[in-house]
C-alpha positions as a LaTeX table, in Angstrom:
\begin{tabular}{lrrr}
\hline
Residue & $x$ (\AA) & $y$ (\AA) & $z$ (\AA) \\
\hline
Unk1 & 133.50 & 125.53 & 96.50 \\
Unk2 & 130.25 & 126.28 & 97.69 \\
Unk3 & 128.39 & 124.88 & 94.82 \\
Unk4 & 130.45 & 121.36 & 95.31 \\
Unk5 & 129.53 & 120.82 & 98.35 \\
Unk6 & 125.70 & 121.42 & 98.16 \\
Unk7 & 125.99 & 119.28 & 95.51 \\
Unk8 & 127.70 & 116.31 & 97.32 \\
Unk9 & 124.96 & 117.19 & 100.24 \\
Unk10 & 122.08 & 116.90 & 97.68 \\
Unk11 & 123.91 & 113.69 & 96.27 \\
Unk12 & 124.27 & 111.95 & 100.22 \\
Unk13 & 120.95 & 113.51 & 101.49 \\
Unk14 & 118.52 & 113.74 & 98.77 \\
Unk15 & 117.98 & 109.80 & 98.15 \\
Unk16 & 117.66 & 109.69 & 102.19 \\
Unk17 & 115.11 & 111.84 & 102.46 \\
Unk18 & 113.20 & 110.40 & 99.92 \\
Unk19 & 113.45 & 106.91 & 100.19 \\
Unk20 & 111.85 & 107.99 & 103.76 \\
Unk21 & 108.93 & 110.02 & 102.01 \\
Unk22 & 108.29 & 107.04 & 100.08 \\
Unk23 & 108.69 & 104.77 & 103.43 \\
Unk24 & 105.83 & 107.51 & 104.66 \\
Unk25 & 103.93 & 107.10 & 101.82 \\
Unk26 & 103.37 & 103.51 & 102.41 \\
Unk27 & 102.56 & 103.67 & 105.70 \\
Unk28 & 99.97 & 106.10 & 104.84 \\
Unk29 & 98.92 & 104.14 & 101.87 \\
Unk30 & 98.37 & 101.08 & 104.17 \\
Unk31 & 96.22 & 102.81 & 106.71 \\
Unk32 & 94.17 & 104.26 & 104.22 \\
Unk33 & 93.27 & 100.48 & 103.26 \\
Unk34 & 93.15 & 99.17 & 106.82 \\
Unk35 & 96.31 & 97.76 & 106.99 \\
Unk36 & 99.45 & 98.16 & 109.32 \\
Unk37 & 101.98 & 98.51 & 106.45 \\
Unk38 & 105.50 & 97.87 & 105.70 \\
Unk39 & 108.83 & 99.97 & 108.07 \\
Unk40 & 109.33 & 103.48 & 106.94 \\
Unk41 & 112.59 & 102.26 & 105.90 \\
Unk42 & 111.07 & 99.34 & 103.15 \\
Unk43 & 112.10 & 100.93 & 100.72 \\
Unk44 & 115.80 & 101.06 & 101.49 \\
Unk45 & 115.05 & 97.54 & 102.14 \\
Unk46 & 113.92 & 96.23 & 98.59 \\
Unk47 & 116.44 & 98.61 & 96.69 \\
Unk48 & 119.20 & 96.99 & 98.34 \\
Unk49 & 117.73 & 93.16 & 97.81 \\
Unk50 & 117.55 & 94.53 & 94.25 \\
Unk51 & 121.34 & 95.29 & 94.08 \\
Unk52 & 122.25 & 92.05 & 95.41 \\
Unk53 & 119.76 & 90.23 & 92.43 \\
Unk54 & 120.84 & 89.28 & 89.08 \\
Unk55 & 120.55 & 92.37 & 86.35 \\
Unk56 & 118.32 & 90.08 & 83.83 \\
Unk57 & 118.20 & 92.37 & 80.43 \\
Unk58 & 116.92 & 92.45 & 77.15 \\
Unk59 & 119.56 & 94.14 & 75.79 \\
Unk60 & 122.66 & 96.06 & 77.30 \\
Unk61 & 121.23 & 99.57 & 75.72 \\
Unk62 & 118.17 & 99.54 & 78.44 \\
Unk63 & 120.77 & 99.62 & 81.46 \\
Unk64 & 122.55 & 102.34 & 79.74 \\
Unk65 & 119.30 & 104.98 & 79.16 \\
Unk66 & 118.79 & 104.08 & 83.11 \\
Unk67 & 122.56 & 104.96 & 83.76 \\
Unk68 & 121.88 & 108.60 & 81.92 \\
Unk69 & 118.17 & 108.87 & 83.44 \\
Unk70 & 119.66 & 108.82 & 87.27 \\
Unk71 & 122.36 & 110.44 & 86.41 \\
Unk72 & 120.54 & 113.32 & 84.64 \\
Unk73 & 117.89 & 113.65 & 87.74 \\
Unk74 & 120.44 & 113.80 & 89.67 \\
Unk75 & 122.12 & 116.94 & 87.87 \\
Unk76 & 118.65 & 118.56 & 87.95 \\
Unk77 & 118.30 & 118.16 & 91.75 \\
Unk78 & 121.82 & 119.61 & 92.07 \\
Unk79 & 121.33 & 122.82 & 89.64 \\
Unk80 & 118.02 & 123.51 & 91.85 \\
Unk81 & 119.56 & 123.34 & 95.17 \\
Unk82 & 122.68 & 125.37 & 94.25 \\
Unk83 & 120.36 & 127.98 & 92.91 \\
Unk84 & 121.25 & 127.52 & 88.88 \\
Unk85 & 119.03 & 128.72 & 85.94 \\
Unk86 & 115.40 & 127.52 & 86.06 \\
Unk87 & 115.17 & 126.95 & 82.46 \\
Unk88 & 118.09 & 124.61 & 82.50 \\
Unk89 & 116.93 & 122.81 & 85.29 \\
Unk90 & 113.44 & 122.33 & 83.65 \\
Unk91 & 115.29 & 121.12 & 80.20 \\
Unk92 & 117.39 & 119.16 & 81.80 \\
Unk93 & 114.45 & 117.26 & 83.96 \\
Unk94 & 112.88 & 116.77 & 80.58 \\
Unk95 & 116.12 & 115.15 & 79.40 \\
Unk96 & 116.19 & 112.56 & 82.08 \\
Unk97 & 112.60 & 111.64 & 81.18 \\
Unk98 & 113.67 & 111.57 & 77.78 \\
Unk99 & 116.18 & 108.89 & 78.36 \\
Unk100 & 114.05 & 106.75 & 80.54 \\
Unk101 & 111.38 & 106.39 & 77.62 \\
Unk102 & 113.93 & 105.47 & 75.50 \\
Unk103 & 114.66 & 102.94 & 78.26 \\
Unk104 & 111.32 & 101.56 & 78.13 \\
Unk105 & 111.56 & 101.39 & 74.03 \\
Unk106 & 114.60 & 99.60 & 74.27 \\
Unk107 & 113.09 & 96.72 & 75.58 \\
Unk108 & 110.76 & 95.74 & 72.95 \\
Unk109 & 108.03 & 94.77 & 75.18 \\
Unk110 & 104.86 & 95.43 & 74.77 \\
Unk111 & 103.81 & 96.45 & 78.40 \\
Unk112 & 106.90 & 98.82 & 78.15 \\
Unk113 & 106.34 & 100.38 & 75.00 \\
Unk114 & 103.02 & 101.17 & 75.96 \\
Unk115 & 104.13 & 102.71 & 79.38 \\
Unk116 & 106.68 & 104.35 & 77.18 \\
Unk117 & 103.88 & 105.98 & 74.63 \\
Unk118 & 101.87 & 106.96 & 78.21 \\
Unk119 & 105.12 & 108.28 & 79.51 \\
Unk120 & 105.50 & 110.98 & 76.26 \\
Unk121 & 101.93 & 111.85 & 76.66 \\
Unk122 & 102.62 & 112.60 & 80.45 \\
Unk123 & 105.44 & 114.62 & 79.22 \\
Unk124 & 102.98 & 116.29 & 77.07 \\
Unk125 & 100.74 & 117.17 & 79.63 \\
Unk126 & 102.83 & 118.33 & 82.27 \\
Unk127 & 105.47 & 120.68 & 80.59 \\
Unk128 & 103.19 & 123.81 & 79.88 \\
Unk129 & 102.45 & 123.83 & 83.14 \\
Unk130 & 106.17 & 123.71 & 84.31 \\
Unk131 & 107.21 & 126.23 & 81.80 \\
Unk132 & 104.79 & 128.78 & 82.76 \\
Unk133 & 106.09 & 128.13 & 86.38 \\
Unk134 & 109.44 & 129.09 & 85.11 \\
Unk135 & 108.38 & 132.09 & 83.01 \\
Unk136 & 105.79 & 133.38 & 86.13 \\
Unk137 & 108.90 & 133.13 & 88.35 \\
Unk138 & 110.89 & 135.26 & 86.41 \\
Unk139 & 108.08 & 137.79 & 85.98 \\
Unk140 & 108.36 & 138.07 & 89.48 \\
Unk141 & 111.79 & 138.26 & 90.36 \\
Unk142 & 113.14 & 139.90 & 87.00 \\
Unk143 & 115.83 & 136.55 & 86.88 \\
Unk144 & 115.92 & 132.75 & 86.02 \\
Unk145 & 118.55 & 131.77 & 88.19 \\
Unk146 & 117.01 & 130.44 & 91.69 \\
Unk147 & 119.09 & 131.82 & 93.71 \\
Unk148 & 117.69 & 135.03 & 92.75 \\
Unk149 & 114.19 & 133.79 & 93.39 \\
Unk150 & 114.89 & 132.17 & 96.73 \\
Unk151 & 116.78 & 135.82 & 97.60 \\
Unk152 & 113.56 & 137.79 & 96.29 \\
Unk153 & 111.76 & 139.43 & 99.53 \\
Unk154 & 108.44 & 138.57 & 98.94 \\
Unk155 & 106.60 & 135.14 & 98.78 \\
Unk156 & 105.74 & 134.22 & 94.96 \\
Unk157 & 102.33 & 132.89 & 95.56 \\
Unk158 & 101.05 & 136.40 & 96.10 \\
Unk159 & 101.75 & 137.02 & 92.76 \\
Unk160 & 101.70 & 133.61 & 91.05 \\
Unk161 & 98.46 & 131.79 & 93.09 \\
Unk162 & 96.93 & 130.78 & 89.61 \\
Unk163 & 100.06 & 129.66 & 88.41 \\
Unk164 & 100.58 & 127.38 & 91.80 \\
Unk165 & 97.02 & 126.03 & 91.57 \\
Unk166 & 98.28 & 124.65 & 87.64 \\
Unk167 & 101.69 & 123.51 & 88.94 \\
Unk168 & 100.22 & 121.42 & 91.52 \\
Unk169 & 97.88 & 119.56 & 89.27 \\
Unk170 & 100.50 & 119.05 & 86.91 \\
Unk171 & 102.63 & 117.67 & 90.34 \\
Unk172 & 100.24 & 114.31 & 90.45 \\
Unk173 & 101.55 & 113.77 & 87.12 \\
Unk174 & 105.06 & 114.41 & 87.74 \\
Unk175 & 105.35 & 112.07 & 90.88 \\
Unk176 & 103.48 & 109.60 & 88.54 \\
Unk177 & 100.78 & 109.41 & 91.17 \\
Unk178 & 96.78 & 108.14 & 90.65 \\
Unk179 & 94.79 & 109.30 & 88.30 \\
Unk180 & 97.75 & 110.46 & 86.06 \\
Unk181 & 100.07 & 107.32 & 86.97 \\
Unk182 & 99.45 & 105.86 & 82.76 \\
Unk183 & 103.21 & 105.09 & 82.24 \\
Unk184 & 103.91 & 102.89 & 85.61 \\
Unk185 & 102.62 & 102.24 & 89.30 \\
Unk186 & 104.44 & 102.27 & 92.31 \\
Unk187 & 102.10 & 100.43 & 94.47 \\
Unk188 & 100.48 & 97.80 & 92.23 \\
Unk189 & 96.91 & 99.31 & 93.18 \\
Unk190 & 95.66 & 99.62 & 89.00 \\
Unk191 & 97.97 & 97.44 & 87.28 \\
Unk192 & 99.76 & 93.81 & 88.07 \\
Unk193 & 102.10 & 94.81 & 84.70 \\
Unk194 & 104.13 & 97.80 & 85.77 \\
Unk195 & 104.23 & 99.30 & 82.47 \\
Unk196 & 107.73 & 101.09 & 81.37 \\
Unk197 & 109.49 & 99.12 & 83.90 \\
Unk198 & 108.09 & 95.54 & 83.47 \\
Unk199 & 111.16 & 94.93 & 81.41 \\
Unk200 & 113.82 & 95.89 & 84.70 \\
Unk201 & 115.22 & 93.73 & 87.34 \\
Unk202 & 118.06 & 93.91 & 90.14 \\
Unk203 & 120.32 & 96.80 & 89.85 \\
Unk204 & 118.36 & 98.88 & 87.12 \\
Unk205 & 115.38 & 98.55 & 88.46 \\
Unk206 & 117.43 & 100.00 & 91.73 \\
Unk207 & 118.38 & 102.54 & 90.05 \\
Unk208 & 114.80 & 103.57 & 88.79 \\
Unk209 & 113.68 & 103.53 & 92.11 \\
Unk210 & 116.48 & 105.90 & 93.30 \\
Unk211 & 115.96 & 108.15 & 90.30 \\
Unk212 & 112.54 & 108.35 & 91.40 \\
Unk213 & 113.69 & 109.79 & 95.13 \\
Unk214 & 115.81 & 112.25 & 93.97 \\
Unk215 & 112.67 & 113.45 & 91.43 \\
Unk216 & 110.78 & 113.35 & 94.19 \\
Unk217 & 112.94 & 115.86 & 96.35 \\
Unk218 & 113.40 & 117.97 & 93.13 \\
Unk219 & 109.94 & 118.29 & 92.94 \\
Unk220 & 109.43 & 119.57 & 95.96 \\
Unk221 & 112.28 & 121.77 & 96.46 \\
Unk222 & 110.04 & 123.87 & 93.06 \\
Unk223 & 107.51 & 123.89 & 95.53 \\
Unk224 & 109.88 & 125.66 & 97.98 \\
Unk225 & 110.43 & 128.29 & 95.57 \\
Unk226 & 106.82 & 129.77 & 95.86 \\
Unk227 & 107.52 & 130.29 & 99.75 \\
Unk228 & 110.95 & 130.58 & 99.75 \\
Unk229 & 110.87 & 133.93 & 101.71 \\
Unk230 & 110.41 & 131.64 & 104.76 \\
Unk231 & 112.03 & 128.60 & 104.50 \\
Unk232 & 110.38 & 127.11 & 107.52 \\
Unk233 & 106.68 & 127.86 & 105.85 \\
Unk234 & 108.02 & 126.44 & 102.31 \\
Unk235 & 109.24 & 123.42 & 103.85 \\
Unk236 & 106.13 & 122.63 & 105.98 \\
Unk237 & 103.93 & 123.74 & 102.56 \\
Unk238 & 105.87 & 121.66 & 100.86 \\
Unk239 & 105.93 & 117.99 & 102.93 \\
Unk240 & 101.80 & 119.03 & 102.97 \\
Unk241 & 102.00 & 118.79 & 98.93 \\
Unk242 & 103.45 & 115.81 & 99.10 \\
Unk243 & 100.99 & 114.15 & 101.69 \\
Unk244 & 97.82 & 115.65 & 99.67 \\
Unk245 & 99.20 & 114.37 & 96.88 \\
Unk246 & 99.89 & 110.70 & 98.43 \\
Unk247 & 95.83 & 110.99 & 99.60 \\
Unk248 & 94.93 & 111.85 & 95.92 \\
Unk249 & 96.80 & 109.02 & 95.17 \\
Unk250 & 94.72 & 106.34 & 97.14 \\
Unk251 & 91.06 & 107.77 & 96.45 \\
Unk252 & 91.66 & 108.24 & 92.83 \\
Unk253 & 90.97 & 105.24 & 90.04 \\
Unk254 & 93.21 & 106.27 & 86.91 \\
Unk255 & 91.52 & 107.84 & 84.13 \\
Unk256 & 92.11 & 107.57 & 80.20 \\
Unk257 & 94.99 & 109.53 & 78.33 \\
Unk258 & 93.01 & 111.47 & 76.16 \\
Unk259 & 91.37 & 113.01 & 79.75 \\
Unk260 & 95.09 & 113.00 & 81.25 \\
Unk261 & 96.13 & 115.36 & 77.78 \\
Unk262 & 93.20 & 117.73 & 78.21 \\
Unk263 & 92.52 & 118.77 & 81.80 \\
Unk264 & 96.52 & 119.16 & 82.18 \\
Unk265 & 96.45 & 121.21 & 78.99 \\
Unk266 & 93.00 & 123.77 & 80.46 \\
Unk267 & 94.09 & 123.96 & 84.01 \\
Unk268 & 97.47 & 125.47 & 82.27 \\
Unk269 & 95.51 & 127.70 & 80.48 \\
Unk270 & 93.13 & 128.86 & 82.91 \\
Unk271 & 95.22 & 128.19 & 85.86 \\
Unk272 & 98.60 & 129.47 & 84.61 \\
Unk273 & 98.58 & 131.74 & 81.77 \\
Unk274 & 95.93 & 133.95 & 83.09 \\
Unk275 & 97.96 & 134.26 & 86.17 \\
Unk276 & 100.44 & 135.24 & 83.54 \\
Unk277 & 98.48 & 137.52 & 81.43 \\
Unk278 & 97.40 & 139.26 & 84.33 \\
Unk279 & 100.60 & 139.43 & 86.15 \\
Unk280 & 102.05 & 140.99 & 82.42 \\
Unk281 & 99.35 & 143.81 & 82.70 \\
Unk282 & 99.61 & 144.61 & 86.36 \\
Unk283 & 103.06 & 144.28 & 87.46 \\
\hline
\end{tabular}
């Protein structure tokens, strides 16, 4: 009983919270460029002028790989916040990507299949990373479920600061933020064409955007998990990820994927599995 209704709450709350960190990111966005900047509550604004629009597709497939991409971030979300198994929460966030690429193939435009090819490569880049977060975590607290982590009595980062360092560079790419935003871009500041999703309209563009919220929250509810000894400290840690990574965002120009591949793939190495390695010899 308890899992349902964390689950419904996640389901209500989740695309609340962060259609208003995306409200708050434009705001900030804005000021960094001199400018006043749209209500915090814009967002909610354009997704619901996109329901009301006409669904213009290429073919019925693309609005059905959007369909399983919400609905698959938004199982992730859930299995986090009612403390499920990490692993299945990391394969299953890999599914959901997996379905909006095919998304973007499905299309058979050119702007989309090449946000579609950048979206794999960001997939490339960024799992190691998130594995190793998994596999530290367990280290740690002897268990992959999360509510085992959450209930361990020490803060992870004591043990797992390298490991942190790595999973916050691989973060940018996750949240599709500047330089690592190759696939798409939220706020039209590198690209006019808006790569994997040039193709969407109306309700599944909509639905993209509110996929993106609930990834958003996801995102930094694994954040939590490295604090989650004091929830007050985790949450504050974890809205200041989110703002760093929104300044990162507007100083950054985008860089090339072979550079995206590379320093994702070293800082895991250097970052994260020495963290590991030592944390296998210590502990």
């Amino acid at each position: 009983m308890k899992i349902i209704l964390i689950s419904i709450a996640f389901i209500i709350f989740a695309p609340i919270l962060g259609g208003l960190l995306s409200g708050l990111d434009r705001i900030i966005s804005a000021r960094m460029q001199k400018r006043v900047g749209p209500s915090i509550f814009q967002p909610f604004y354009d997704v619901f002028k996109l329901f009301q629009k006409e669904n213009v597709v290429v073919n019925s497939s693309q609005n059905f790989y959007m369909i399983c991409f919400l609905i698959f971030t938004v199982f992730t979300g859930a299995m986090l916040f009612t403390g499920e198994d990490i692993l299945l929460t990391v394969f299953s966030s890999t599914l959901a990507g997996i379905f909006f690429v095919l998304g973007g193939y499905s299309t058979y435009s050119p702007y989309s299949f090449i946000g579609s090819e950048r979206e794999l490569i960001s997939m490339m880049s960024d799992e190691p990373m998130v594995i190793l977060m998994a596999i530290g975590m367990y280290m740690v607290t002897h268990s992959f479920f999360i509510h085992d982590i959450v209930a361990f009595d020490k803060p992870a980062i004591i043990y797992l600061p390298g490991v942190f360092i790595g999973y916050l560079f691989v973060l940018t790419i996750k949240m599709k933020k500047s330089p690592f935003d190759l696939s798409m871009s939220h706020h039209a500041h590198q690209e006019v064409v808006s790569g994997i999703k040039t193709e969407f309209s109306g309700k599944s563009l909509a639905m993209i955007e509110i996929a993106h919220w609930y990834e958003n929250i996801f995102l930094l509810g694994t954040v939590y998990l490295f604090f989650a000894v004091s929830p007050i400290i985790g949450i504050l840690v974890s809205l200041l990820v989110y703002f760093i990574e929104t300044f990162i965002d507007n100083t950054n120009a985008r860089v090339k994927w072979q550079w995206l591949l590379k320093s994702s793939w070293i800082v895991a190495l250097v970052f994260g599995a020495t963290n590991i390695l030592i944390l296998y010899f210590v502990k």
